[in-house]
Coordinates of C-alpha atoms in Angstrom, one line a residue:
M1 CA 10.7 -59.6 15.3
H2 CA 10.1 -57.7 18.6
S3 CA 10.7 -59.3 22.0
Y4 CA 7.9 -59.8 24.5
A5 CA 9.0 -56.6 26.3
A6 CA 8.9 -54.6 23.1
E7 CA 5.4 -56.0 22.2
Q8 CA 4.1 -54.8 25.5
G9 CA 5.4 -51.3 24.9
R10 CA 3.1 -48.4 24.2
K11 CA 2.8 -47.3 20.5
V12 CA 3.8 -43.7 19.9
L13 CA 4.2 -41.5 16.8
V14 CA 7.7 -40.0 16.3
A15 CA 9.3 -37.5 14.0
E16 CA 13.0 -36.8 13.3
V17 CA 14.9 -33.8 14.6
E18 CA 16.1 -31.6 11.7
Q19 CA 18.6 -28.8 11.3
R20 CA 17.8 -25.9 8.9
S21 CA 17.7 -22.2 8.3
F22 CA 14.1 -21.0 8.5
Q23 CA 11.9 -18.0 8.6
S24 CA 10.4 -17.1 12.0
E25 CA 7.1 -15.3 12.1
V26 CA 6.9 -12.0 14.0
P27 CA 3.2 -11.0 14.5
I28 CA 2.6 -7.3 14.9
F29 CA -0.8 -5.4 14.6
G30 CA -1.2 -2.5 12.3
N31 CA -4.0 -0.3 10.9
L32 CA -5.2 0.3 7.4
V33 CA -5.0 3.8 5.8
P34 CA -6.1 5.0 2.4
F35 CA -3.7 5.0 -0.5
K36 CA -4.8 8.6 -1.3
E37 CA -7.1 10.9 0.6
S38 CA -7.7 14.5 -0.4
R39 CA -9.8 17.3 1.2
L40 CA -11.1 19.1 -1.9
S41 CA -11.8 22.8 -2.2
V42 CA -12.7 25.0 -5.2
K43 CA -10.3 27.3 -7.0
A44 CA -12.7 30.2 -7.2
S45 CA -15.2 31.9 -4.8
G46 CA -18.9 31.8 -5.4
Y47 CA -22.2 30.2 -4.7
V48 CA -22.8 26.4 -5.3
E49 CA -25.1 26.1 -8.3
K50 CA -25.1 22.3 -8.8
M51 CA -23.9 19.2 -7.1
H52 CA -22.9 16.4 -9.5
V53 CA -22.1 13.7 -6.9
D54 CA -23.2 12.5 -3.4
I55 CA -21.4 10.8 -0.5
G56 CA -20.5 7.2 -1.3
D57 CA -20.3 7.8 -5.1
Q58 CA -17.4 6.2 -7.0
V59 CA -15.8 8.8 -9.3
V60 CA -13.1 8.8 -11.9
S61 CA -10.3 11.3 -12.5
G62 CA -11.6 14.4 -14.3
Q63 CA -15.2 13.8 -13.4
P64 CA -17.2 17.0 -12.5
L65 CA -18.1 17.1 -8.8
L66 CA -19.5 20.6 -8.2
T67 CA -20.3 23.7 -10.3
L68 CA -20.4 27.3 -9.0
D69 CA -22.6 30.1 -10.2
A70 CA -20.5 31.4 -13.2
I71 CA -22.8 34.0 -14.9
L72 CA -20.2 36.8 -14.5
A73 CA -17.3 34.6 -15.7
K74 CA -19.3 33.4 -18.7
T75 CA -20.2 37.0 -19.6
N76 CA -16.6 38.0 -19.4
V77 CA -15.6 35.2 -21.7
R78 CA -18.2 36.2 -24.3
Q79 CA -17.1 39.8 -24.2
L80 CA -13.5 39.0 -24.7
K81 CA -14.3 36.7 -27.6
A82 CA -16.1 39.6 -29.3
L83 CA -13.1 41.9 -28.7
L84 CA -10.8 39.2 -30.1
E85 CA -12.9 39.0 -33.2
E86 CA -12.7 42.8 -33.6
A87 CA -8.9 42.6 -33.1
N88 CA -8.7 39.9 -35.8
V89 CA -10.5 42.2 -38.2
R90 CA -8.1 45.1 -37.4
R91 CA -5.1 42.9 -37.8
D92 CA -6.3 41.6 -41.2
E93 CA -6.9 45.2 -42.4
A94 CA -3.5 46.3 -41.2
N95 CA -1.9 43.3 -43.0
R96 CA -3.8 44.3 -46.2
L97 CA -2.6 47.9 -46.0
A98 CA 1.0 46.9 -45.3
T99 CA 1.0 44.5 -48.3
E100 CA -0.5 47.2 -50.5
G101 CA 2.0 49.8 -49.3
E102 CA 4.9 47.4 -50.3
K103 CA 3.6 47.3 -53.9
L104 CA 3.1 51.1 -54.0
R105 CA 6.5 51.8 -52.7
K106 CA 8.1 49.8 -55.5
D107 CA 6.2 51.9 -58.0
H108 CA 7.1 55.1 -56.1
N109 CA 3.4 55.8 -55.6
I110 CA 3.7 56.2 -51.8
S111 CA 6.0 58.0 -49.5
N112 CA 8.4 56.2 -47.4
S113 CA 6.9 57.8 -44.3
E114 CA 3.4 56.5 -45.2
Y115 CA 4.8 53.0 -45.8
L116 CA 6.5 52.9 -42.4
T117 CA 3.3 54.1 -40.8
R118 CA 1.4 51.1 -42.3
I119 CA 4.1 48.7 -41.1
A120 CA 3.9 50.1 -37.6
E121 CA 0.1 49.7 -37.6
Q122 CA 0.5 46.1 -38.7
Q123 CA 2.8 45.3 -35.8
A124 CA 0.6 47.2 -33.3
S125 CA -2.5 45.3 -34.5
D126 CA -0.7 42.0 -34.2
S127 CA 0.4 42.8 -30.6
Q128 CA -3.1 43.9 -29.7
L129 CA -4.4 40.6 -31.0
K130 CA -2.0 38.6 -28.9
Q131 CA -3.0 40.6 -25.8
M132 CA -6.7 39.9 -26.4
Q133 CA -5.9 36.2 -26.9
A134 CA -4.0 36.1 -23.5
Q135 CA -6.9 37.9 -21.8
L136 CA -9.4 35.4 -23.2
N137 CA -7.2 32.5 -22.1
L138 CA -7.2 33.9 -18.5
A139 CA -11.0 34.4 -18.6
E140 CA -11.6 30.8 -19.8
E141 CA -9.2 29.5 -17.1
A142 CA -11.2 31.5 -14.5
L143 CA -14.4 30.1 -15.9
S144 CA -13.1 26.5 -15.7
R145 CA -12.3 27.0 -12.0
H146 CA -16.0 27.3 -11.3
T147 CA -16.2 23.5 -11.9
L148 CA -14.5 21.2 -9.4
K149 CA -13.2 18.0 -10.9
A150 CA -11.9 14.8 -9.3
P151 CA -8.1 14.8 -9.2
F152 CA -8.0 10.9 -9.1
D153 CA -10.2 7.9 -9.1
G154 CA -11.8 7.3 -5.7
I155 CA -14.9 7.4 -3.5
I156 CA -16.6 10.5 -2.1
T157 CA -16.3 9.8 1.7
A158 CA -17.5 13.2 2.9
K159 CA -19.8 15.9 1.4
L160 CA -19.5 19.2 3.3
T161 CA -21.5 21.7 1.3
E162 CA -24.8 22.0 -0.6
V163 CA -26.5 24.0 -3.4
G164 CA -26.8 27.7 -2.5
E165 CA -23.9 27.8 -0.1
A166 CA -21.1 30.3 -0.5
V167 CA -17.6 28.7 -0.8
G168 CA -14.1 29.8 -1.4
S169 CA -10.6 28.4 -1.9
D170 CA -10.3 27.8 1.9
T171 CA -13.6 25.9 2.1
Q172 CA -13.4 22.1 2.2
V173 CA -16.3 20.8 0.1
F174 CA -15.6 17.0 -0.3
T175 CA -13.2 14.3 0.9
L176 CA -12.1 12.0 -1.9
T177 CA -10.5 8.7 -0.9
Q178 CA -8.7 6.1 -3.1
L179 CA -9.0 2.6 -1.6
D180 CA -7.3 0.5 -4.2
P181 CA -4.5 -0.2 -3.4
I182 CA -4.5 0.4 0.4
Y183 CA -1.8 0.8 2.9
V184 CA -1.1 -1.0 6.2
Q185 CA 0.9 1.1 8.7
I186 CA 2.7 -0.7 11.4
Q187 CA 4.8 0.4 14.3
V188 CA 7.5 -2.2 14.5
P189 CA 9.7 -2.6 17.7
S190 CA 13.1 -1.1 17.1
R191 CA 14.9 -4.4 17.8
Y192 CA 13.8 -5.7 14.4
Y193 CA 15.1 -2.7 12.5
S194 CA 18.2 -4.5 11.2
L195 CA 16.2 -7.6 10.3
I196 CA 13.5 -6.0 8.1
N197 CA 14.1 -4.7 4.6
Q198 CA 12.1 -4.3 1.4
Q199 CA 12.7 -8.0 0.5
T200 CA 11.0 -9.1 3.7
Q201 CA 7.7 -11.0 3.1
V202 CA 4.7 -10.2 5.3
I203 CA 1.5 -12.2 5.7
V204 CA -1.6 -10.0 6.5
D205 CA -4.6 -11.6 8.1
S206 CA -8.0 -10.1 7.3
N207 CA -10.7 -9.5 10.0
N208 CA -13.0 -11.2 7.5
N209 CA -13.0 -14.9 8.4
D210 CA -14.0 -15.8 4.9
A211 CA -10.9 -14.1 3.3
A212 CA -7.6 -15.9 3.1
P213 CA -4.4 -14.2 4.4
V214 CA -2.5 -12.1 1.8
T215 CA 1.3 -12.2 1.3
T216 CA 2.9 -8.9 0.4
G217 CA 6.2 -7.1 0.6
V218 CA 7.5 -4.1 2.5
D219 CA 6.6 -0.9 0.6
R220 CA 8.4 1.7 2.8
I221 CA 10.5 1.8 5.9
V222 CA 10.8 5.1 7.8
P223 CA 14.3 5.3 9.3
Q224 CA 13.3 7.2 12.4
A225 CA 12.5 5.7 15.7
D226 CA 9.5 6.8 17.8
Q227 CA 11.1 7.5 21.2
A228 CA 7.8 7.0 23.1
L229 CA 6.9 3.7 21.5
R230 CA 10.5 2.6 20.8
S231 CA 9.4 1.6 17.3
F232 CA 9.8 2.6 13.7
L233 CA 7.2 2.8 11.0
V234 CA 6.8 0.2 8.3
R235 CA 4.2 0.5 5.4
L236 CA 2.8 -2.3 3.4
R237 CA 0.8 -2.0 0.2
L238 CA -2.2 -4.3 -0.5
D239 CA -4.4 -4.9 -3.6
N240 CA -7.9 -3.9 -2.7
K241 CA -10.0 -4.4 -5.9
S242 CA -12.4 -6.6 -3.9
A243 CA -12.8 -3.8 -1.3
K244 CA -12.4 -6.2 1.6
W245 CA -9.9 -3.9 3.3
L246 CA -11.3 -0.7 4.9
P247 CA -9.4 2.3 6.3
G248 CA -9.4 2.2 10.1
M249 CA -9.4 -1.6 10.4
N250 CA -6.8 -3.3 12.6
V251 CA -5.0 -6.2 11.0
R252 CA -2.4 -8.7 12.1
S253 CA 0.8 -8.7 10.0
R254 CA 3.2 -11.6 10.3
F255 CA 6.8 -10.6 9.3
L256 CA 8.8 -13.6 7.9
I257 CA 12.2 -12.9 9.2
D258 CA 15.2 -15.1 8.0
S259 CA 16.7 -16.8 11.1
N260 CA 19.9 -18.8 10.7
Q261 CA 20.7 -19.9 14.2
G262 CA 23.9 -21.8 13.4
E263 CA 25.0 -25.4 13.6
N264 CA 23.6 -26.1 17.1
T265 CA 20.0 -25.1 16.1
L266 CA 17.6 -27.9 15.9
F267 CA 14.1 -27.9 14.4
L268 CA 11.2 -30.2 15.4
P269 CA 7.4 -30.3 15.5
K270 CA 5.8 -28.2 18.3
D271 CA 3.8 -31.3 19.3
A272 CA 7.0 -32.9 20.6
L273 CA 7.2 -30.3 23.5
V274 CA 5.8 -31.4 26.9
R275 CA 5.4 -28.6 29.5
K276 CA 5.7 -29.8 33.1
P277 CA 4.1 -28.1 36.1
D278 CA 7.5 -27.1 37.5
G279 CA 8.2 -25.0 34.4
R280 CA 10.5 -27.5 32.6
I281 CA 10.0 -28.1 28.9
L282 CA 10.9 -31.6 27.7
V283 CA 10.8 -33.8 24.7
Y284 CA 11.0 -37.6 24.7
K285 CA 13.8 -39.0 22.6
I286 CA 13.7 -42.6 21.4
E287 CA 16.7 -44.7 22.5
K288 CA 17.1 -48.1 20.9
G289 CA 18.2 -51.0 23.1
E290 CA 19.1 -54.5 22.3
Q291 CA 15.5 -55.7 22.6
N292 CA 13.3 -52.6 22.8
H293 CA 13.0 -48.9 22.5
Q294 CA 12.8 -46.5 25.4
A295 CA 11.5 -42.9 25.7
K296 CA 14.1 -40.8 27.5
S297 CA 13.1 -37.3 28.6
V298 CA 15.4 -34.4 27.4
A299 CA 15.2 -30.8 28.5
V300 CA 15.0 -28.3 25.7
I301 CA 14.9 -24.5 25.4
P302 CA 12.3 -23.4 22.8
G303 CA 13.2 -20.7 20.3
A304 CA 11.5 -19.2 17.2
Q305 CA 8.4 -20.8 15.7
Q306 CA 7.4 -21.3 12.1
G307 CA 4.1 -22.9 11.2
Q308 CA 3.8 -26.1 13.2
G309 CA 7.6 -26.3 13.9
I310 CA 9.8 -24.8 16.5
A311 CA 13.6 -24.3 17.0
V312 CA 15.0 -25.7 20.2
S313 CA 18.4 -25.8 22.0
S314 CA 19.6 -28.9 23.8
N315 CA 22.9 -30.5 24.4
Q316 CA 21.2 -34.0 24.5
L317 CA 19.6 -33.9 21.0
N318 CA 21.2 -34.4 17.6
V319 CA 20.0 -34.1 14.0
G320 CA 18.3 -37.4 13.1
D321 CA 17.1 -38.3 16.6
Q322 CA 13.5 -39.4 16.9
V323 CA 11.2 -37.6 19.3
V324 CA 7.7 -38.5 20.3
I325 CA 5.0 -36.2 18.9
Y326 CA 1.9 -38.2 19.8
G327 CA 1.3 -40.1 23.0
N328 CA 4.0 -38.1 24.9
E329 CA 1.8 -36.3 27.5
S330 CA 1.6 -39.3 29.8
L331 CA 4.9 -40.9 29.1
R332 CA 7.4 -41.7 31.9
D333 CA 11.1 -41.3 31.6
G334 CA 12.6 -44.6 30.4
E335 CA 9.2 -46.1 29.5
I336 CA 9.3 -48.9 26.8
V337 CA 7.6 -47.8 23.6
I338 CA 6.9 -49.0 20.0
P339 CA 7.8 -46.0 17.8
E340 CA 6.1 -45.4 14.5
L341 CA 7.7 -42.7 12.2
N342 CA 5.4 -40.0 11.0
K343 CA 6.4 -39.9 7.4
Q344 CA 3.9 -37.1 6.6
S345 CA 5.2 -34.8 9.4
N346 CA 6.7 -31.5 8.2
P347 CA 7.5 -28.9 10.9
Q348 CA 7.1 -26.1 8.3
D349 CA 3.5 -27.0 7.4
K350 CA 1.1 -24.3 8.2

């Protein structure tokens, strides 16, 4: 049962000082860039005959995007196919004569010279057939180059030509962009280089207030410092099936960096800190007397934050001490209080 002095004390909410290893959050802004972006051009020169897509269209790999006028290429293919058929007929006839010559030679009804001539003609016709097949393959390849196809799935984000225009291999006709997944590129201050690796977790906040933050890992670290910015490049990879991330957007990325400050590091709720006008930062520690509890002010040096908790340094605090987290703004040093432990308090809650 409390004494009269204790019953007259002010009720305050307290939490216990903890000691732990924790992850501090390092917020850094970055920008979104496409997973893939290609400036497409045709493989042959000619006039645009047909456009199969328009800006903003979603396309799949292998889908036709543009066709050039291919009358000459088609004519060349038809001509070579006719020549190939003719070469096939000649080869078949040469094969027949060579087979017949083999039988006649066994019966001594043909001279050896005539037989060798037929064999030579058979070999020549076979070689000519292979040459015609190779020429047809080249012609068909040239014809296929008159149709531009999508090299990967994506969205047409720029259309730079139209039907009737002359284009060549150095003419950009489309920009194709793949947005799923998407990259976040971040210039991270050089002092964090030894603390960030591909196991580091990063929380990325969307500019869309309705979208929850996304946790991802580090995709790439470029081990070269930018001398002007004194930073190095880190790339993150995000799933973007919902298309909520757009290239060019600025996003905030919070790197969760492991921080083990040693035995003297203490962790407590940020609400325990009281900032005084003279610049001092205090917490009120509960000291138990014979008949009451008093709130004693203790100077602390704040450190890294995590969620609603913060690391502090102080030679007057110990693990297990109780500090005031509610009702501390107007407390006076040595004031009698009635502490109530906040059992639901967790400095790591976000």
